[in-house]
Amino acid sequence: QVQLVESGGGLVQAGASLRLSCAASGRRFSSYAMGWFRQAPGKEREFVAARSWNGISTYYADSVKGRFTISRDNPKNTVYLQMNSLKPEDTAVYYCAAGSGGRASLNYDYWGQGTQVTVSS
């Protein structure tokens, strides 16, 4: 079992930056791939970024590539999402997840409760 708690969301203006954190507790955090997903009101949850358990493989949605960076600190059981040049269309609840990795939400077994990111124009 892995418990995930996100933090770092908030209300910012377009062009600003935020860093989301996801703290994991439980066993074997370092053996899981970690991903970030988001869900905007009235839309389906969508993939944002993922990083393999060893950090070798990293994936990004086209909409965030070049602006967002996923990283992980295994000794601290934490994964981060650095978000730069934020746009109003980035507004969503952001979730971190742990699982086997990749872009599909079905690959992830454990989910956090989410943190709200709101970007004003």
Short mmCIF file of C-alpha atoms in Angstrom, two decimals:
data_model
loop_
_atom_site.label_atom_id
_atom_site.label_comp_id
_atom_site.label_asym_id
_atom_site.label_seq_id
_atom_site.Cartn_x
_atom_site.Cartn_y
_atom_site.Cartn_z
CA GLN A 1 0.00 0.00 0.00
CA VAL A 2 1.10 3.53 -0.80
CA GLN A 3 -0.58 6.67 0.49
CA LEU A 4 -0.12 9.84 -1.53
CA VAL A 5 -0.69 13.44 -0.44
CA GLU A 6 -0.37 16.34 -2.87
CA SER A 7 0.38 19.92 -1.95
CA GLY A 8 1.47 23.17 -3.56
CA GLY A 9 -1.60 24.10 -5.56
CA GLY A 10 -3.05 27.59 -5.57
CA LEU A 11 -4.27 30.56 -7.53
CA VAL A 12 -1.74 32.26 -9.81
CA GLN A 13 -1.73 34.55 -12.81
CA ALA A 14 -0.89 33.40 -16.29
CA GLY A 15 2.85 33.16 -16.81
CA ALA A 16 3.58 32.31 -13.20
CA SER A 17 5.14 29.14 -11.80
CA LEU A 18 4.08 26.59 -9.20
CA ARG A 19 5.70 23.49 -7.82
CA LEU A 20 3.47 20.64 -6.76
CA SER A 21 4.70 18.04 -4.31
CA CYS A 22 3.43 14.55 -3.67
CA ALA A 23 4.54 12.89 -0.46
CA ALA A 24 4.28 9.13 -0.33
CA SER A 25 4.08 6.88 2.68
CA GLY A 26 4.10 3.14 2.82
CA ARG A 27 6.37 0.55 1.45
CA ARG A 28 8.37 0.37 -1.71
CA PHE A 29 7.87 3.91 -3.00
CA SER A 30 11.09 3.70 -4.99
CA SER A 31 9.82 0.67 -6.88
CA TYR A 32 6.83 2.50 -8.36
CA ALA A 33 6.65 4.73 -11.38
CA MET A 34 5.03 8.04 -10.50
CA GLY A 35 2.66 10.06 -12.59
CA TRP A 36 0.75 13.34 -12.54
CA PHE A 37 -2.72 13.66 -13.99
CA ARG A 38 -5.22 16.49 -14.01
CA GLN A 39 -8.94 16.97 -14.36
CA ALA A 40 -10.61 20.21 -15.33
CA PRO A 41 -14.32 20.87 -14.63
CA GLY A 42 -16.50 19.02 -17.09
CA LYS A 43 -13.57 17.17 -18.64
CA GLU A 44 -12.07 13.74 -18.27
CA ARG A 45 -8.92 13.16 -16.31
CA GLU A 46 -5.86 13.50 -18.53
CA PHE A 47 -2.22 12.50 -18.34
CA VAL A 48 0.32 15.22 -17.57
CA ALA A 49 3.69 13.63 -16.81
CA ALA A 50 5.29 10.42 -15.56
CA ARG A 51 8.67 9.23 -14.41
CA SER A 52 9.87 5.67 -14.07
CA TRP A 53 10.96 4.22 -10.75
CA ASN A 54 14.64 4.67 -11.65
CA GLY A 55 14.18 8.05 -13.31
CA ILE A 56 15.42 6.84 -16.69
CA SER A 57 12.15 7.22 -18.54
CA THR A 58 10.12 10.41 -18.49
CA TYR A 59 6.92 11.19 -20.36
CA TYR A 60 5.00 14.42 -20.89
CA ALA A 61 1.73 15.38 -22.48
CA ASP A 62 2.28 17.52 -25.56
CA SER A 63 0.34 20.34 -23.92
CA VAL A 64 2.89 20.70 -21.11
CA LYS A 65 6.12 19.66 -22.79
CA GLY A 66 8.79 22.31 -22.32
CA ARG A 67 6.88 23.99 -19.48
CA PHE A 68 6.46 21.25 -16.85
CA THR A 69 9.13 19.06 -15.29
CA ILE A 70 8.55 15.94 -13.22
CA SER A 71 11.19 14.84 -10.76
CA ARG A 72 11.42 12.48 -7.85
CA ASP A 73 13.47 12.21 -4.69
CA ASN A 74 13.33 8.58 -3.66
CA PRO A 75 15.07 9.00 -0.27
CA LYS A 76 12.43 11.61 0.58
CA ASN A 77 9.56 9.56 -0.88
CA THR A 78 8.47 12.62 -2.84
CA VAL A 79 7.67 13.42 -6.45
CA TYR A 80 7.45 16.96 -7.79
CA LEU A 81 5.86 18.72 -10.71
CA GLN A 82 7.49 22.03 -11.57
CA MET A 83 5.07 24.06 -13.65
CA ASN A 84 6.34 27.13 -15.48
CA SER A 85 4.66 29.56 -17.87
CA LEU A 86 1.26 28.55 -16.60
CA LYS A 87 -1.76 29.14 -18.81
CA PRO A 88 -5.45 29.43 -17.94
CA GLU A 89 -6.02 26.08 -19.67
CA ASP A 90 -3.77 24.46 -17.04
CA THR A 91 -6.50 25.09 -14.47
CA ALA A 92 -7.49 21.73 -12.99
CA VAL A 93 -7.27 19.47 -10.00
CA TYR A 94 -3.88 17.77 -10.15
CA TYR A 95 -3.44 14.21 -8.91
CA CYS A 96 -0.32 12.19 -8.35
CA ALA A 97 -0.38 8.45 -8.80
CA ALA A 98 1.86 5.44 -8.25
CA GLY A 99 1.94 2.33 -10.39
CA SER A 100 3.67 0.65 -13.29
CA GLY A 101 4.05 3.86 -15.28
CA GLY A 102 3.34 5.27 -18.70
CA ARG A 103 0.54 7.52 -19.88
CA ALA A 104 -2.53 5.43 -19.12
CA SER A 105 -4.34 6.04 -15.85
CA LEU A 106 -5.19 2.34 -15.72
CA ASN A 107 -1.51 1.66 -15.07
CA TYR A 108 -1.67 3.40 -11.71
CA ASP A 109 -2.93 1.69 -8.60
CA TYR A 110 -2.64 4.42 -5.97
CA TRP A 111 -3.92 7.99 -6.17
CA GLY A 112 -3.74 11.09 -4.04
CA GLN A 113 -6.70 13.29 -3.17
CA GLY A 114 -5.70 16.05 -5.57
CA THR A 115 -4.66 19.69 -5.30
CA GLN A 116 -6.36 22.58 -7.09
CA VAL A 117 -4.42 24.74 -9.51
CA THR A 118 -6.17 27.83 -10.84
CA VAL A 119 -4.53 30.08 -13.41
CA SER A 120 -6.16 33.44 -14.06
CA SER A 121 -5.76 35.35 -17.29
#
